[in-house]
Tab-separated table of C-alpha atoms and ligand atoms in Angstrom:
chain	number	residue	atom	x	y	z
A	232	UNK	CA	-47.288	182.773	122.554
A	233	UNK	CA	-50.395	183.923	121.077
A	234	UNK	CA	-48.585	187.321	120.193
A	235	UNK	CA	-45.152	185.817	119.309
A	236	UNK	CA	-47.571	183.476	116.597
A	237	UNK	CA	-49.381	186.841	115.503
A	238	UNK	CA	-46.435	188.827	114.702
A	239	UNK	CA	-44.689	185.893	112.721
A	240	UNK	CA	-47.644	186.017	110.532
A	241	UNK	CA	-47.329	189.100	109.444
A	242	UNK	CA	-43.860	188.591	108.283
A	243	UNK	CA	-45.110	185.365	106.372
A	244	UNK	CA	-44.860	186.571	102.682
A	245	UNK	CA	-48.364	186.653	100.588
A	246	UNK	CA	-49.171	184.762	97.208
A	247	UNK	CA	-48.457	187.226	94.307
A	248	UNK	CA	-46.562	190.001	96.206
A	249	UNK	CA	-43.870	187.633	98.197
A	250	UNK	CA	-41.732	185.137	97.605
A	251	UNK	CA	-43.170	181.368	96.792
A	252	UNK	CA	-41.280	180.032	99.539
A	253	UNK	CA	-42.910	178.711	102.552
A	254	UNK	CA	-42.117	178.147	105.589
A	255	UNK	CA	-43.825	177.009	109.149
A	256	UNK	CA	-42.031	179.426	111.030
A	257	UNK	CA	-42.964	178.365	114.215
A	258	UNK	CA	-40.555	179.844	116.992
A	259	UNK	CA	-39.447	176.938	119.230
A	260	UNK	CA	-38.809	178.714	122.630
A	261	UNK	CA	-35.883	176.310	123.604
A	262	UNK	CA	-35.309	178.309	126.946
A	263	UNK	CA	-36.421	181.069	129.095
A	264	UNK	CA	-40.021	180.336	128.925
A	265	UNK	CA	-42.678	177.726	130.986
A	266	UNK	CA	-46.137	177.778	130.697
A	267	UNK	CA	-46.177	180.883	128.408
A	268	UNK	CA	-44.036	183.006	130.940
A	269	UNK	CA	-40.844	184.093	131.252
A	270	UNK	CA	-38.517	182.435	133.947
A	271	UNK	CA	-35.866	185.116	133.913
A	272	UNK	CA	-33.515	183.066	132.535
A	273	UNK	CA	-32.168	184.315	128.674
A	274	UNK	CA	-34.470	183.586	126.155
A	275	UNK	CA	-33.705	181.333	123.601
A	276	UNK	CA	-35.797	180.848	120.096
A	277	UNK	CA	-34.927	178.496	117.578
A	278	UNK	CA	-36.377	178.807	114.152
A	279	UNK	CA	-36.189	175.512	111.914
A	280	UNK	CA	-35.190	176.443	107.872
A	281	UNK	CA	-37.520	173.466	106.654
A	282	UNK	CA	-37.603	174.565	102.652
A	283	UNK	CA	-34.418	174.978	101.363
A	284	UNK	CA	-33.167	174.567	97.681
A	285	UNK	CA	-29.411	175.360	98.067
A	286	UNK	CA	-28.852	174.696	94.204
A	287	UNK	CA	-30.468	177.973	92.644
A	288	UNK	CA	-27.191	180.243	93.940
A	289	UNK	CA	-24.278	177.732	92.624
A	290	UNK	CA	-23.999	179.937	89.768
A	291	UNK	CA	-23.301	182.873	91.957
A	292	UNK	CA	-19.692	182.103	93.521
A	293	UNK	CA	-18.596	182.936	90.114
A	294	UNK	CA	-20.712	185.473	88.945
A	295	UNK	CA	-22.115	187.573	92.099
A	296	UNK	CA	-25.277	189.000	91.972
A	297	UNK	CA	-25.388	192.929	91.951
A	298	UNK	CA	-26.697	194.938	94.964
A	299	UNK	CA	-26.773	191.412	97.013
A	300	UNK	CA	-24.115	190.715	99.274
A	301	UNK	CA	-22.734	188.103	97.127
A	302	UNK	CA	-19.101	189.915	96.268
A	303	UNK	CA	-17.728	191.667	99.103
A	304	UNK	CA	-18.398	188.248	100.914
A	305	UNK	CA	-16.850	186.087	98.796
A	306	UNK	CA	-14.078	188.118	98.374
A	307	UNK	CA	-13.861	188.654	102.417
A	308	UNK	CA	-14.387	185.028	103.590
A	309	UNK	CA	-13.056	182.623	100.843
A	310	UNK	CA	-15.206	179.834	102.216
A	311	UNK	CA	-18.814	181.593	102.214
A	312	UNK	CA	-21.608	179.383	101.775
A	313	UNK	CA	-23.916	181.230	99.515
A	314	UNK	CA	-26.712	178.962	99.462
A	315	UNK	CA	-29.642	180.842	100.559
A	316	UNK	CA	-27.739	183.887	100.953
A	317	UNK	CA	-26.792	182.803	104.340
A	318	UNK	CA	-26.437	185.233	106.949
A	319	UNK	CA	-27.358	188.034	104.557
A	320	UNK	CA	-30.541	186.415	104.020
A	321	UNK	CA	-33.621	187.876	104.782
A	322	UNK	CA	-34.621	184.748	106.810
A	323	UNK	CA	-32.637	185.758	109.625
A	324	UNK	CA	-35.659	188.679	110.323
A	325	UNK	CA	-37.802	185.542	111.401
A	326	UNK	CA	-35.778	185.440	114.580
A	327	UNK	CA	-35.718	189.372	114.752
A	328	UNK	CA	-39.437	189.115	114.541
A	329	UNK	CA	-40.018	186.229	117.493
A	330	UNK	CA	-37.707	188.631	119.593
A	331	UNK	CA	-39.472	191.912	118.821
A	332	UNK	CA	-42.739	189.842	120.177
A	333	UNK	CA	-41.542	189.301	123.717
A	334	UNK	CA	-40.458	193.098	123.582
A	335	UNK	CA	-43.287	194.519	122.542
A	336	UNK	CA	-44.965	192.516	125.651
A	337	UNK	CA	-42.518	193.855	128.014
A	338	UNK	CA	-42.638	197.766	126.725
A	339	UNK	CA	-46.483	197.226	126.874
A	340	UNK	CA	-46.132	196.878	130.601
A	341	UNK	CA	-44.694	200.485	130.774
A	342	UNK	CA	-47.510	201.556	128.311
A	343	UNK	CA	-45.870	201.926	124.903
A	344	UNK	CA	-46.385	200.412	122.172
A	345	UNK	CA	-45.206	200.069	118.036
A	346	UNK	CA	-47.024	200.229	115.506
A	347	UNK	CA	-45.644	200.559	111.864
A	348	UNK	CA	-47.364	200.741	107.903
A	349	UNK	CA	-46.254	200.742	104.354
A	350	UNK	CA	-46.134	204.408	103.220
A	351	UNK	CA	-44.910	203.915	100.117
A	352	UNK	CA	-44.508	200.780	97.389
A	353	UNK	CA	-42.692	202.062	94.499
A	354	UNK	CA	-44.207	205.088	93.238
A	355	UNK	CA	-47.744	204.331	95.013
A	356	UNK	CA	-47.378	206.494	98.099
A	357	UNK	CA	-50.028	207.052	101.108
A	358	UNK	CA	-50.666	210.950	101.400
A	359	UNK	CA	-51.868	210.895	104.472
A	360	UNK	CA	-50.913	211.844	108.290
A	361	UNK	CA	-51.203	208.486	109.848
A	362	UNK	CA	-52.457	207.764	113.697
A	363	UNK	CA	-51.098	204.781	115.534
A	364	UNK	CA	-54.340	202.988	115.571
A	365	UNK	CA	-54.483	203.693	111.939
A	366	UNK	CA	-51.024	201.885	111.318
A	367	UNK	CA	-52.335	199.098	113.700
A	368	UNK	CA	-55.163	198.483	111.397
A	369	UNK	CA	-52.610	197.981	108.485
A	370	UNK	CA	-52.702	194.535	110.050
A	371	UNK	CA	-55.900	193.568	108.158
A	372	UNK	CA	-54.092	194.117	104.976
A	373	UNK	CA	-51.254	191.842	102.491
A	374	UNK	CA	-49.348	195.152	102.013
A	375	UNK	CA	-49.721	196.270	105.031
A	376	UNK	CA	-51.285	199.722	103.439
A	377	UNK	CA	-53.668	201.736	105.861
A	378	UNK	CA	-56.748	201.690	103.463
A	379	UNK	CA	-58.084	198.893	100.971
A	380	UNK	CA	-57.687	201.369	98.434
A	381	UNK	CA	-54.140	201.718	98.823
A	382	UNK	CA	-53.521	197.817	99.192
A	383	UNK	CA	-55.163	197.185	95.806
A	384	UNK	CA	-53.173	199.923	94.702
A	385	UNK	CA	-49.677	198.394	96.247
A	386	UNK	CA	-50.993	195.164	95.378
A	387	UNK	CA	-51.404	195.964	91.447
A	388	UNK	CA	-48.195	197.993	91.765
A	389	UNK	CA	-46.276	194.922	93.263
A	390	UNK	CA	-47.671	191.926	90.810
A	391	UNK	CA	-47.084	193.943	87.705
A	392	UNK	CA	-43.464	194.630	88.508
A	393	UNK	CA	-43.153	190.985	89.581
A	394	UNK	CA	-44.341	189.803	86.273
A	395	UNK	CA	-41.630	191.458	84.533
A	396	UNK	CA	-39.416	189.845	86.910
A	397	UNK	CA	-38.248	192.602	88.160
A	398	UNK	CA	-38.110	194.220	91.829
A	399	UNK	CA	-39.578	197.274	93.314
A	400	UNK	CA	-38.652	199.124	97.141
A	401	UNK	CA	-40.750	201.600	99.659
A	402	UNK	CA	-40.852	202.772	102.796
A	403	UNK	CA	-42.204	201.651	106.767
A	404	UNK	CA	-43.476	204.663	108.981
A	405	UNK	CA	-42.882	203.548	112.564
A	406	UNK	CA	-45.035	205.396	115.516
A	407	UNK	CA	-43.873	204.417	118.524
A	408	UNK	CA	-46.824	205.977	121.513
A	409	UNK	CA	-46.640	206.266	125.062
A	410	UNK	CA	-43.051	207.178	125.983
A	411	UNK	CA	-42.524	209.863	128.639
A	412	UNK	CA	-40.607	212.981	128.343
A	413	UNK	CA	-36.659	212.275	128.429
A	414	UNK	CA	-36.931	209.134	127.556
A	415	UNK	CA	-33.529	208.204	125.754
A	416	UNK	CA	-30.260	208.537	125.637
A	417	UNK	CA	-27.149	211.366	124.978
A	418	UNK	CA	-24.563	210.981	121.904
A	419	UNK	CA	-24.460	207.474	120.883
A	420	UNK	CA	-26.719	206.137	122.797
A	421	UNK	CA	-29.331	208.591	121.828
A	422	UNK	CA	-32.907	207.443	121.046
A	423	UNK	CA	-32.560	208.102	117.010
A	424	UNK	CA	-29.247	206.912	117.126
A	425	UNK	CA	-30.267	203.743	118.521
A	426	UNK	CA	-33.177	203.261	116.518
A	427	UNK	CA	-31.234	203.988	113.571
A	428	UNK	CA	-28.849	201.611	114.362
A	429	UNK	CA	-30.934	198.828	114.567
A	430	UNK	CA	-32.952	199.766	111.642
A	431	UNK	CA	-30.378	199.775	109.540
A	432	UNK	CA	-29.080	196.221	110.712
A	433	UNK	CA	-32.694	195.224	108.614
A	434	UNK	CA	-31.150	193.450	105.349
A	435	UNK	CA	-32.314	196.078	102.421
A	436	UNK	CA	-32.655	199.470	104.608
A	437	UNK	CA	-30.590	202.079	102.968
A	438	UNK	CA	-32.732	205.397	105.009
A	439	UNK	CA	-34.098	206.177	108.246
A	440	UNK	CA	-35.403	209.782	108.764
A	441	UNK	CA	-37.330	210.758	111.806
A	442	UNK	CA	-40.180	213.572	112.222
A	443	UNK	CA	-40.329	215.490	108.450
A	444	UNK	CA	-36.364	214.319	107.939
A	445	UNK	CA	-34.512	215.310	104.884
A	446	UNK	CA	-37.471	217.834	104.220
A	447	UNK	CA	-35.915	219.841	107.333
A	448	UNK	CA	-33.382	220.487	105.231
A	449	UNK	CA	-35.571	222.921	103.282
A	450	UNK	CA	-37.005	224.709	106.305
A	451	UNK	CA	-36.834	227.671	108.324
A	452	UNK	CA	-36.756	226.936	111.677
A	453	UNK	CA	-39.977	229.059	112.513
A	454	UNK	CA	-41.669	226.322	110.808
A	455	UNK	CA	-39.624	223.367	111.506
A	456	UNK	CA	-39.968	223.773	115.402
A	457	UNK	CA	-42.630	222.027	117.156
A	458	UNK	CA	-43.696	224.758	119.490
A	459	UNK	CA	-44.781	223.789	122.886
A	460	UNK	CA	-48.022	224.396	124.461
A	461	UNK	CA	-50.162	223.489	127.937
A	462	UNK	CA	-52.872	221.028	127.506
A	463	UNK	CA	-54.751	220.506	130.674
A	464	UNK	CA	-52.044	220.469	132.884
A	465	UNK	CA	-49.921	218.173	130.735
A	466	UNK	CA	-46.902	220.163	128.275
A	467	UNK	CA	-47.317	219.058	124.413
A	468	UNK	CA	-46.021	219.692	121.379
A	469	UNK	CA	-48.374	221.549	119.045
A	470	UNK	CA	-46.816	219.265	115.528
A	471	UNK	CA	-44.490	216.777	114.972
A	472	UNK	CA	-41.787	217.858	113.130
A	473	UNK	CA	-38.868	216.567	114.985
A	474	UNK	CA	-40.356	212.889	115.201
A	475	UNK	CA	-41.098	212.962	118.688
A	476	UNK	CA	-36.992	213.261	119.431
A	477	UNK	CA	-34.947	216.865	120.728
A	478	UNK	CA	-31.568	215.885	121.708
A	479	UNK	CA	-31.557	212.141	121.968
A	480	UNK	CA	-34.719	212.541	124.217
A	481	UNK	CA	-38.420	212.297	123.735
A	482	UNK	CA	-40.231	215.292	124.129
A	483	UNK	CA	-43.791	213.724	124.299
A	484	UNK	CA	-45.018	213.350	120.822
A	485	UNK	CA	-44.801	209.915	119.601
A	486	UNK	CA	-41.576	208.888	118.093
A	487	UNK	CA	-42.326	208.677	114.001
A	488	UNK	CA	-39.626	207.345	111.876
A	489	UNK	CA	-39.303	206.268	107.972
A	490	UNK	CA	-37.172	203.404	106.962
A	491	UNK	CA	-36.619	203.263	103.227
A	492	UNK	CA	-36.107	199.806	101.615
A	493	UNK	CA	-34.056	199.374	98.331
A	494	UNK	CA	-35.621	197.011	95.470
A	495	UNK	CA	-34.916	193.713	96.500
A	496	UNK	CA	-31.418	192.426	94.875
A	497	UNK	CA	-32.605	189.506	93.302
A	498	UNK	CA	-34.264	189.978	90.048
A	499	UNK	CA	-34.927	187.566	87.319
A	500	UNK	CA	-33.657	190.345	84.592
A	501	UNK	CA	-30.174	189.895	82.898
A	502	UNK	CA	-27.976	192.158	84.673
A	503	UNK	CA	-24.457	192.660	83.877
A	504	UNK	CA	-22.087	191.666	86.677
A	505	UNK	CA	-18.182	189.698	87.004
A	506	UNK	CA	-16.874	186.458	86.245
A	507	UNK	CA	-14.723	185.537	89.592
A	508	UNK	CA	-12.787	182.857	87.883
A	509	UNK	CA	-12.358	184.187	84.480
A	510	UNK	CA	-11.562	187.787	85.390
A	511	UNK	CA	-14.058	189.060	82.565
A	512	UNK	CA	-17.167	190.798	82.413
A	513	UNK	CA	-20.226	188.978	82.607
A	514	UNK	CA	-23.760	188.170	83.410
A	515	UNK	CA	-26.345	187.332	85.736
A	516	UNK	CA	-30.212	186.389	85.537
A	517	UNK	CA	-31.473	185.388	89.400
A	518	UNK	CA	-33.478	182.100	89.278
A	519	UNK	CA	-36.166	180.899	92.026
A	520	UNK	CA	-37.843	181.971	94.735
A	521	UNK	CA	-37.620	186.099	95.697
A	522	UNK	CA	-39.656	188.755	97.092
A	523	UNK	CA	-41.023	191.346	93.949
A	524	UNK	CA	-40.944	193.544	97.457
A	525	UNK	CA	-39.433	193.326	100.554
A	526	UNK	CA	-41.631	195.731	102.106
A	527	UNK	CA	-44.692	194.474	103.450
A	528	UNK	CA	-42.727	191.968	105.248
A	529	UNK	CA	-40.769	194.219	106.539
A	530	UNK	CA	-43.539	195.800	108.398
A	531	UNK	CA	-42.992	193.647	111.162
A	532	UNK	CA	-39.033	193.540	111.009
A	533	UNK	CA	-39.375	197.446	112.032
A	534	UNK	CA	-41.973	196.917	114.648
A	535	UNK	CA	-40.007	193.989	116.268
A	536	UNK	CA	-36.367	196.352	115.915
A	537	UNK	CA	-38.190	199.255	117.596
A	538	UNK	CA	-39.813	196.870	120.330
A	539	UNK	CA	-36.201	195.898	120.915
A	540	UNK	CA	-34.437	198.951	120.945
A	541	UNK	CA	-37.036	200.772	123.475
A	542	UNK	CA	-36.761	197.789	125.683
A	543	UNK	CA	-33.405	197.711	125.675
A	544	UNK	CA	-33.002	201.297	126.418
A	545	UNK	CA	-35.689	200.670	129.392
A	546	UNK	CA	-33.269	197.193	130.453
A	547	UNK	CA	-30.674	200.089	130.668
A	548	UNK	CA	-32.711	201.933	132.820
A	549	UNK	CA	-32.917	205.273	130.620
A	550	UNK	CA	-34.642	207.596	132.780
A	551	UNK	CA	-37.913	205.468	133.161
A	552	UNK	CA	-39.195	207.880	136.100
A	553	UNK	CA	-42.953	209.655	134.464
A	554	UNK	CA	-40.855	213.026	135.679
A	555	UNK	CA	-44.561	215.018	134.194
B	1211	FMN	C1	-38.033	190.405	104.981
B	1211	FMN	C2	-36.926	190.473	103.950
B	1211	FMN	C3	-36.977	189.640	102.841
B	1211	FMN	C4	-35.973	189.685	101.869
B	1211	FMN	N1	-36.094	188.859	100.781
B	1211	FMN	C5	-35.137	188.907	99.822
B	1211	FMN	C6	-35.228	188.079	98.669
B	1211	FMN	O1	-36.181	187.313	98.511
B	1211	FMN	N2	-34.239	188.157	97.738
B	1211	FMN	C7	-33.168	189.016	97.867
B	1211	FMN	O2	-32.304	189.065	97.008
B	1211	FMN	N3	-33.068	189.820	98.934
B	1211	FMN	C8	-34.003	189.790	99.918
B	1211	FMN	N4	-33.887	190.607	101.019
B	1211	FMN	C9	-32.794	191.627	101.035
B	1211	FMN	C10	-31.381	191.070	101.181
B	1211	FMN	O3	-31.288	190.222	102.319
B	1211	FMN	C11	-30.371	192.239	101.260
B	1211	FMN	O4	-30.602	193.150	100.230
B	1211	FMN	C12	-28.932	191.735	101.155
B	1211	FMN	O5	-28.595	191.011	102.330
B	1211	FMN	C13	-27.887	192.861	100.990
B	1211	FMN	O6	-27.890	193.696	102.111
B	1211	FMN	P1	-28.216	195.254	101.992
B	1211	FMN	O7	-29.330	195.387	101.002
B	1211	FMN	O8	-28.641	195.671	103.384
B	1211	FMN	O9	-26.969	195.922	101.532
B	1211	FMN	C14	-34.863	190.576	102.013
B	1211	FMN	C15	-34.810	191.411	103.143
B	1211	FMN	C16	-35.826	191.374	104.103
B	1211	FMN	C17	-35.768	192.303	105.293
């Protein structure tokens, strides 16, 4: 419970570069769990929405907010509730997040664990090659930047764009350590796939590349491929390139993926949009309470999705024999 508490911090958004709103977000475990351990029974967590102010979208079932979800679903279902954005509401990562806990706890049996960092805010990006205890000390920090110097950078990046009410995006670097050899799936079910899938179920994720991604593209493959080498009995890759994944499979580096995150939707700057019941152009100018950046919450939405997918893969029973 301690852990489940930990992790739901982190998502908790941070004076200046979240959103004003606050909640308690404290997971009530309605099932599944006694005494702080798990029964066997499904788990079942129930998140209360105490601070709510439904009257801030009313203006929106006319004229829908760009890059939100607000038109295709009022278009689709002709009695959406957009108050709060509903199901395409951030919020719903608080329950991702309480989930991703209790997986992390059961992959940490098997010896893996997640552990995930802001690379990027805007156009304030961290340089760096990044080790997993590196990413886990991210923790100590509102952006959820490696270094204090980067923070303050992200920080200052974040509360300028804010004050001109406007929105900025960035990316999450996942490492995911201790998975054996073969770990992972074939075709759909393939480890990238599946972690890409769930990734980009994250409200706001528009990229996932693993290993050096879309810079492959530029490559030759004498450079791209991670050659293999024996260290002290044990095979290992000599680089990273591939992201820890050949064919669906891990080949013993840690997995490393980048999800990117667009500019979050809701900005308090005119934008020019349609008027549902007139049929005419229009406009749009989001009031109340938003995130300048989704990112360093999202932090934690990544961790928790990867927590899930690998256990879920492992609840599948994806080759968990240490064949090396
Ligand atoms: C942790 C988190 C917080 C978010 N906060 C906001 C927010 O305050 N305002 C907003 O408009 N969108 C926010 N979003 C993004 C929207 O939910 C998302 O852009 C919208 O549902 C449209 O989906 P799409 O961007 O995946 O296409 C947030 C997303 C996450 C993961």
């Amino acid at each position: 419970m301690d852990a489940v508490a930990e992790e739901m911090r982190l998502r908790r958004p941070v004076g200046g570069i979240g959103t004003p709103r606050r909640e308690a977000d404290v997971p009530e475990f309605v099932q599944g769990i006694t005494d702080g351990r798990a029964t066997g029974q499904p788990i079942l967590i129930k998140i209360a929405n105490g601070n709510t102010d439904g009257s801030k979208y009313a203006a929106f079932y006319d004229t829908p907010r760009p890059g939100h979800a607000d038109l295709p679903a009022l278009l689709k279902f002709p009695d959406h509730d957009l108050s709060g954005s509903g199901q395409f509401s951030g919020r719903l990562t608080a329950a991702i997040v309480a989930a991703g806990a209790v997986a992390k706890q059961i992959i940490a049996e098997k010896g893996v664990s997640v552990d995930a960092f802001t690379r990027s805010v805007g156009e304030v990006a961290d340089g760096s090659v990044r080790t997993a205890a590196e990413a886990r000390g991210s923790r100590a920090f509102a952006t959820r930047a490696c270094t204090q110097r980067l923070d303050d950078a992200m920080r200052d990046h974040i509360e300028r764009v804010g004050a001109s009410r406007d929105s900025v995006g960035g990316t999450v670097e996942c490492i995911v350590s201790g998975l054996p050899i073969g770990f992972g799936g074939i075709w759909f079910e393939a480890l990238d796939a599946e972690l890409a899938h769930a990734m980009f179920g994250i409200p706001a994720c528009k990229g996932v590349e693993f290993g050096d991604g879309f810079e492959l593209a530029a490559m030759r493959g004498s450079q791209s491929n991670d050659a293999y080498r024996m260290d002290g009995g044990r095979i290992v890759t000599a680089s990273n390139h591939m992201g820890g994944i050949v064919g669906g499979m891990c080949d013993g580096a840690p997995v490393v993926l980048r999800v990117a995150f667009k500019p979050t939707p809701s900005i308090g700057v005119e934008q020019r949009t349609i008027n549902l019941r007139t049929g005419t152009d229009d406009t749009v100018t989001v009031e109340g309470r938003h995130d300048p950046c989704i990112v360093p919450r999202a932090v934690a939405v990544v961790e928790a999705m990867a927590a899930l997918t690998v256990a879920d893969q492992i609840a599948r029973g994806f080759r968990w024999d240490w064949i090396l």
